[in-house]
C-alpha cells in the first residue's frame, strides 16, 4: 500500500480517498511519499512521480489476474494499486448515477405539483364509485373503464400545472423558488417539452379510449387550464380574481364530477344517465371546496402577485379577510353535509356522513385558530391542510345515499 502526501502530480490513497478513489493529478504541492512498510521518500521530483504512475499502469496491465493476499516474485505493491482503485471507482460511479437519478425524480415530482395529482386521483375514484349499486358492479370492465378515465386525466393535470409554471417563472422566483423552472433545475426548453408531451399523450388516450365524456373532460381541462395561464389577449385569467376562481371551479367541481360519473354510468356499466342524490351533493360540496382552494392559494403568494400585477382577492381585499371568508365557506359546506347526512334513510350513510363531517369541521376550526396570518410559511402549511380536507371530503361522498 502506498500513500502520496503533498506532491504536485500524484495523490494516491487506498483508504477513504478524497476524490472517489481515482488517482488525481495536479494536486497542491506535496512533500513526501509514504509506503506501507513505513519507508518514506522525501522531495520526489516530477520525473519520479511520472515513473511511479507509469510503473503502476505497466505492471497492472501485464498481469491479467492479480493474486490477492500474496505478492508474486518481482511484483511491486504498485501492481495491485490500480485494480483496487478501479473497483472503488465503479462503486462511486454507481452512487453518483443513483444520486443523479433521484435528483431528476425529485425535480419532476415538484414540477408535477403532486398535491393536485392526488386530488385528481381521489376525485375521479370517488365519482367513479357513485354509479355502483352492488358489489357485482366491481368487475374487470369497471376497473378498465376507471383507468381509461384516470390515466389521461393525470397527464392533463401535469400539462395544466406545467403550463402555469412556464408562464409564472418570474413570479415563482418570489413565491415558489423551489420549483424546477424557477430554481433553474429545468430549462424553459425542457419544461416546454414535458408540457407538450403530456398534453399530447392525454389527448391521444382520450381519442383511443373512445369515451366522449372522458374526451370532453380533457378538452375542458385543456381550455380552462390554458386560459388560466397563457399570456395572450383575453387570456391569462389568473390576473382576474373572478375568472381565476371560475376556471378552477369549472374543472374541479363541474367537469370532473359530471363527466366521469357519466363515463362510468353510460360507457362502462351501460346504464342511462341519472342524477342521484350523491352526485348532486358532490357537485355542490366540491364547488364550495374548489372556490376556497381558488381563493386561498393566492394568500401565501400575495407579495409576488402584487409585484407582477395579479389582482387576486388576497391582493384586493387583504389576506386576513380572504382567510376568514374561506373558513366560513368551508363551515357552511360542512353544515350542509350534516343536514344531508342526518336526513338519509340508511343508517350507515347517516353515521359516516354526520360523524365524518363533524370531525372534519372540528379539525378545520382548531387548525384555523392556530395559524399565524403574518407568516407565509404558516399560511402555506394551512393551504396544504385544506387540500387534505378536500381529499377527505371525496372519501366521504360515496357514503352519501
XYZ file of C-alpha atoms in Angstrom:
401
model
C 0.000 0.000 0.000
C 1.333 3.426 -0.893
C 0.054 6.789 0.058
C 1.153 10.059 -1.520
C 1.302 13.164 0.605
C 1.574 16.697 -0.749
C 3.097 16.081 -4.164
C 2.300 18.148 -7.240
C 1.484 15.290 -9.594
C 0.181 12.373 -7.616
C -2.251 11.729 -4.832
C -2.980 8.013 -4.333
C -4.838 6.535 -1.371
C -6.421 3.150 -0.895
C -8.419 4.040 2.198
C -11.128 6.739 2.064
C -9.814 8.623 -0.989
C -10.939 12.224 -1.227
C -11.695 12.058 -4.953
C -13.894 8.962 -5.271
C -10.982 6.547 -5.361
C -9.469 7.927 -8.592
C -5.774 8.793 -8.992
C -5.775 12.559 -9.025
C -3.155 14.588 -10.865
C -2.114 18.172 -10.410
C -2.855 18.456 -6.705
C -1.304 21.106 -4.486
C 2.436 20.818 -3.646
C 3.349 17.710 -1.679
C 6.384 16.803 0.379
C 6.885 13.061 0.678
C 5.619 9.649 -0.412
C 4.917 7.081 2.276
C 4.943 3.311 1.660
C 3.079 0.732 3.742
C 6.303 -0.636 5.160
C 6.983 2.723 6.782
C 9.675 3.898 4.372
C 9.412 7.478 3.207
C 10.861 9.092 0.109
C 11.180 12.823 0.572
C 11.016 15.549 -2.065
C 10.147 13.404 -5.075
C 10.776 15.017 -8.413
C 8.158 15.334 -11.118
C 10.046 12.706 -13.116
C 9.857 10.239 -10.201
C 6.102 10.686 -9.853
C 5.540 10.092 -13.542
C 7.660 6.938 -13.303
C 5.519 5.676 -10.405
C 2.350 6.115 -12.401
C 3.863 4.503 -15.480
C 5.076 1.532 -13.457
C 1.658 1.125 -11.871
C -0.119 1.033 -15.209
C 2.524 -1.219 -16.812
C 2.545 -3.799 -14.054
C -1.206 -3.974 -13.640
C -1.758 -4.368 -17.398
C 0.822 -7.168 -17.647
C -0.980 -9.235 -15.011
C -4.401 -10.430 -16.043
C -5.170 -11.914 -12.603
C -3.540 -10.192 -9.657
C -3.089 -12.521 -6.705
C -4.854 -11.292 -3.605
C -3.020 -11.567 -0.294
C 0.233 -12.826 -1.970
C 2.878 -10.863 -3.732
C 4.253 -12.561 -6.837
C 8.024 -12.515 -7.378
C 9.087 -9.202 -8.800
C 5.671 -7.647 -8.280
C 5.714 -4.300 -6.532
C 2.871 -3.087 -4.458
C 2.007 -0.597 -7.183
C 0.992 -3.604 -9.281
C -2.183 -4.116 -7.272
C -2.910 -0.460 -6.781
C -4.801 0.246 -9.990
C -7.032 -2.846 -9.634
C -8.288 -1.729 -6.240
C -8.857 1.811 -7.462
C -10.940 0.566 -10.397
C -13.278 -1.386 -8.088
C -13.769 1.610 -5.850
C -14.271 3.873 -8.844
C -17.125 1.694 -10.180
C -18.890 1.805 -6.811
C -18.572 5.568 -6.704
C -19.865 5.919 -10.255
C -22.926 3.824 -9.329
C -23.537 6.053 -6.304
C -23.269 9.155 -8.471
C -25.690 7.718 -11.022
C -28.198 6.829 -8.290
C -27.908 10.304 -6.801
C -28.413 11.907 -10.202
C -31.474 9.718 -10.869
C -33.069 10.637 -7.538
C -32.448 14.335 -8.196
C -34.248 14.053 -11.529
C -37.171 12.175 -9.944
C -37.412 14.790 -7.194
C -37.371 17.644 -9.730
C -40.177 16.065 -11.771
C -42.123 15.345 -8.570
C -42.026 19.042 -7.685
C -42.782 20.084 -11.271
C -45.922 17.914 -11.362
C -47.368 19.567 -8.195
C -48.268 16.240 -6.529
C -50.998 17.627 -4.247
C -53.058 18.431 -7.364
C -52.474 14.956 -8.807
C -53.575 13.341 -5.545
C -56.730 15.475 -5.711
C -57.379 14.276 -9.276
C -56.874 10.608 -8.340
C -59.102 10.736 -5.260
C -61.758 12.825 -7.036
C -62.074 10.525 -10.058
C -62.013 7.444 -7.818
C -64.780 8.801 -5.595
C -67.009 9.879 -8.501
C -66.440 6.547 -10.274
C -67.868 4.717 -7.257
C -71.124 6.690 -7.213
C -72.870 4.764 -10.074
C -72.226 1.391 -8.397
C -75.331 -0.237 -6.976
C -73.923 -3.609 -5.875
C -70.655 -5.403 -5.300
C -71.145 -7.154 -8.625
C -70.518 -3.867 -10.430
C -66.873 -4.068 -9.347
C -65.970 -6.111 -12.423
C -62.783 -6.115 -14.549
C -64.657 -3.948 -17.056
C -65.233 -1.351 -14.320
C -61.533 -1.179 -13.421
C -60.528 -0.891 -17.086
C -63.036 1.925 -17.558
C -61.787 3.581 -14.386
C -58.165 3.531 -15.629
C -59.288 4.905 -19.007
C -60.571 7.949 -17.152
C -57.757 8.223 -14.622
C -54.542 7.970 -16.664
C -55.251 10.633 -19.318
C -56.606 12.908 -16.578
C -53.322 12.682 -14.637
C -51.423 13.512 -17.826
C -53.678 16.516 -18.452
C -53.152 17.587 -14.840
C -49.386 17.648 -15.430
C -49.937 19.660 -18.623
C -52.005 22.285 -16.764
C -49.670 22.748 -13.772
C -46.593 22.664 -16.018
C -48.046 25.293 -18.368
C -48.736 27.541 -15.395
C -45.096 27.263 -14.307
C -43.873 28.142 -17.819
C -45.724 31.468 -17.695
C -45.082 32.118 -13.985
C -41.305 31.682 -13.823
C -40.585 35.206 -12.607
C -43.474 35.146 -10.119
C -42.399 31.720 -8.826
C -38.887 33.037 -8.181
C -40.564 35.139 -5.481
C -43.410 32.869 -4.348
C -42.190 29.320 -5.042
C -38.406 29.357 -5.636
C -38.141 25.598 -5.062
C -39.975 24.752 -8.317
C -37.626 23.384 -11.016
C -38.150 26.169 -13.581
C -37.872 28.945 -11.006
C -34.757 27.409 -9.430
C -33.056 26.754 -12.778
C -33.063 22.956 -12.472
C -35.206 22.811 -15.619
C -34.563 24.910 -18.685
C -37.500 26.518 -20.476
C -36.932 24.131 -23.380
C -37.198 21.079 -21.131
C -40.297 22.490 -19.423
C -41.989 23.085 -22.785
C -41.094 19.560 -23.938
C -42.592 17.958 -20.808
C -45.772 20.041 -21.010
C -46.251 19.337 -24.734
C -45.591 15.607 -24.352
C -48.093 15.115 -21.524
C -50.736 17.215 -23.265
C -50.410 15.206 -26.492
C -50.405 11.858 -24.652
C -53.536 12.852 -22.754
C -55.463 13.738 -25.914
C -54.188 10.636 -27.727
C -55.533 8.423 -24.946
C -58.820 10.317 -24.916
C -59.263 9.580 -28.624
C -58.141 5.940 -28.471
C -60.379 5.097 -25.485
C -63.484 6.227 -27.405
C -65.378 7.673 -24.461
C -66.961 11.055 -25.311
C -67.297 12.117 -21.637
C -63.589 11.455 -20.997
C -62.505 13.338 -24.120
C -64.880 16.200 -23.283
C -63.426 16.413 -19.751
C -59.869 16.510 -21.120
C -60.826 19.221 -23.604
C -62.463 21.369 -20.904
C -59.399 20.970 -18.645
C -57.125 21.906 -21.550
C -59.120 25.018 -22.489
C -59.628 26.361 -18.979
C -56.102 25.422 -17.881
C -54.624 27.223 -20.884
C -56.871 30.269 -20.487
C -55.816 30.497 -16.835
C -52.083 30.699 -17.582
C -51.289 31.699 -21.176
C -50.182 35.291 -21.735
C -52.369 36.276 -24.728
C -55.096 38.869 -25.326
C -58.301 37.993 -23.406
C -56.478 35.163 -21.634
C -54.245 34.950 -18.564
C -57.388 34.615 -16.442
C -55.387 34.302 -13.258
C -54.962 38.091 -13.375
C -58.668 38.433 -12.614
C -59.847 37.010 -9.299
C -63.311 36.052 -10.546
C -62.111 34.377 -13.765
C -59.395 32.500 -11.872
C -61.908 31.077 -9.384
C -64.375 30.322 -12.187
C -61.837 28.310 -14.225
C -60.840 26.163 -11.235
C -64.495 25.665 -10.286
C -65.446 24.545 -13.799
C -62.683 21.944 -13.932
C -62.544 20.564 -10.402
C -66.212 20.701 -9.394
C -68.340 20.583 -12.535
C -66.335 18.741 -15.203
C -64.724 16.090 -13.019
C -67.933 15.158 -11.224
C -70.359 15.128 -14.146
C -68.129 13.840 -16.962
C -66.575 10.933 -15.100
C -69.852 9.889 -13.474
C -71.405 9.822 -16.977
C -68.416 7.845 -18.301
C -68.852 5.075 -15.726
C -72.651 5.100 -15.787
C -73.128 5.065 -19.565
C -69.945 3.779 -21.212
C -68.758 1.283 -18.597
C -71.923 -0.013 -16.873
C -74.181 0.629 -19.877
C -76.942 2.360 -17.901
C -78.942 5.508 -18.744
C -77.762 8.792 -17.244
C -79.312 9.742 -13.906
C -78.577 12.378 -11.273
C -78.566 10.615 -7.895
C -78.514 12.431 -4.593
C -74.832 11.664 -4.074
C -73.853 13.267 -7.403
C -75.818 16.444 -6.649
C -74.242 16.635 -3.189
C -70.758 16.044 -4.621
C -71.174 18.786 -7.222
C -72.381 21.404 -4.720
C -69.956 20.491 -1.923
C -66.886 20.242 -4.157
C -67.859 23.537 -5.801
C -67.540 25.179 -2.384
C -64.223 23.439 -1.730
C -62.730 24.425 -5.087
C -63.863 28.020 -4.544
C -61.963 28.015 -1.254
C -58.892 26.483 -2.904
C -59.033 29.087 -5.685
C -59.224 31.899 -3.104
C -56.793 30.506 -0.564
C -53.985 29.526 -2.927
C -53.236 33.216 -3.516
C -52.935 34.146 0.168
C -49.301 32.962 0.570
C -48.448 34.380 -2.890
C -49.631 37.927 -2.251
C -46.136 39.505 -2.439
C -45.271 38.123 -5.864
C -48.793 38.652 -7.194
C -48.777 42.299 -6.146
C -45.375 42.891 -7.754
C -46.484 41.390 -11.083
C -49.966 42.922 -11.257
C -52.030 39.832 -10.393
C -55.270 41.207 -8.945
C -56.197 38.273 -6.721
C -58.770 38.576 -3.945
C -55.907 38.473 -1.432
C -54.279 41.486 -3.097
C -57.583 43.397 -3.350
C -59.188 42.530 -0.008
C -56.238 41.581 2.164
C -55.031 38.212 3.412
C -56.936 38.205 6.703
C -60.352 38.875 5.146
C -59.896 36.228 2.471
C -58.651 33.740 5.081
C -61.780 34.000 7.241
C -64.006 34.092 4.168
C -62.565 30.706 3.162
C -63.104 29.301 6.659
C -66.726 30.484 6.607
C -67.415 28.853 3.218
C -66.000 25.525 4.412
C -68.040 25.611 7.626
C -71.199 26.226 5.576
C -70.280 23.240 3.395
C -69.846 21.026 6.462
C -73.134 22.226 7.979
C -74.936 21.382 4.723
C -73.329 17.941 4.678
C -74.518 17.324 8.252
C -78.112 18.137 7.279
C -77.982 15.875 4.214
C -76.352 13.064 6.161
C -78.829 13.256 9.015
C -81.762 13.044 6.574
C -80.513 9.819 4.987
C -82.669 6.719 5.377
C -79.584 4.464 5.520
C -78.091 4.084 8.988
C -74.505 3.563 7.760
C -74.745 6.600 5.492
C -76.148 8.689 8.330
C -73.436 7.679 10.819
C -70.495 8.075 8.448
C -71.541 11.435 6.979
C -72.555 13.027 10.289
C -69.592 11.805 12.353
C -67.151 12.329 9.479
C -68.161 15.914 8.762
C -68.280 16.833 12.438
C -64.728 15.572 12.773
C -63.520 17.471 9.713
C -65.216 20.684 10.822
C -63.586 20.494 14.258
C -60.169 19.871 12.681
C -60.661 22.866 10.402
C -61.685 25.202 13.226
C -58.876 24.143 15.557
C -56.275 24.413 12.790
C -57.572 27.805 11.610
C -57.202 29.316 15.072
C -53.566 28.219 15.295
C -52.443 29.835 12.016
C -50.114 32.823 12.104
C -51.603 35.154 9.480
C -48.362 37.143 9.313
C -46.224 34.124 8.413
C -46.365 32.927 4.808
C -44.941 29.503 5.688
C -47.740 29.017 8.236
C -50.316 30.069 5.628
C -48.820 27.686 3.054
C -48.963 24.839 5.559
C -52.629 25.592 6.230
C -53.326 25.727 2.485
C -51.971 22.183 2.175
C -54.250 21.213 5.089
C -57.226 22.429 3.052
C -56.171 20.072 0.268
C -56.162 17.228 2.801
C -59.684 18.169 3.899
C -60.589 18.210 0.203
C -59.272 14.633 -0.131
C -61.205 13.574 2.967
C -64.423 15.051 1.578
C -64.124 12.945 -1.553
C -63.680 9.884 0.641
C -66.988 10.659 2.406
C -69.006 11.419 -0.750
C -69.627 7.739 -1.740
C -71.403 7.232 1.610
C -73.999 9.896 0.816
C -77.073 7.898 -0.254
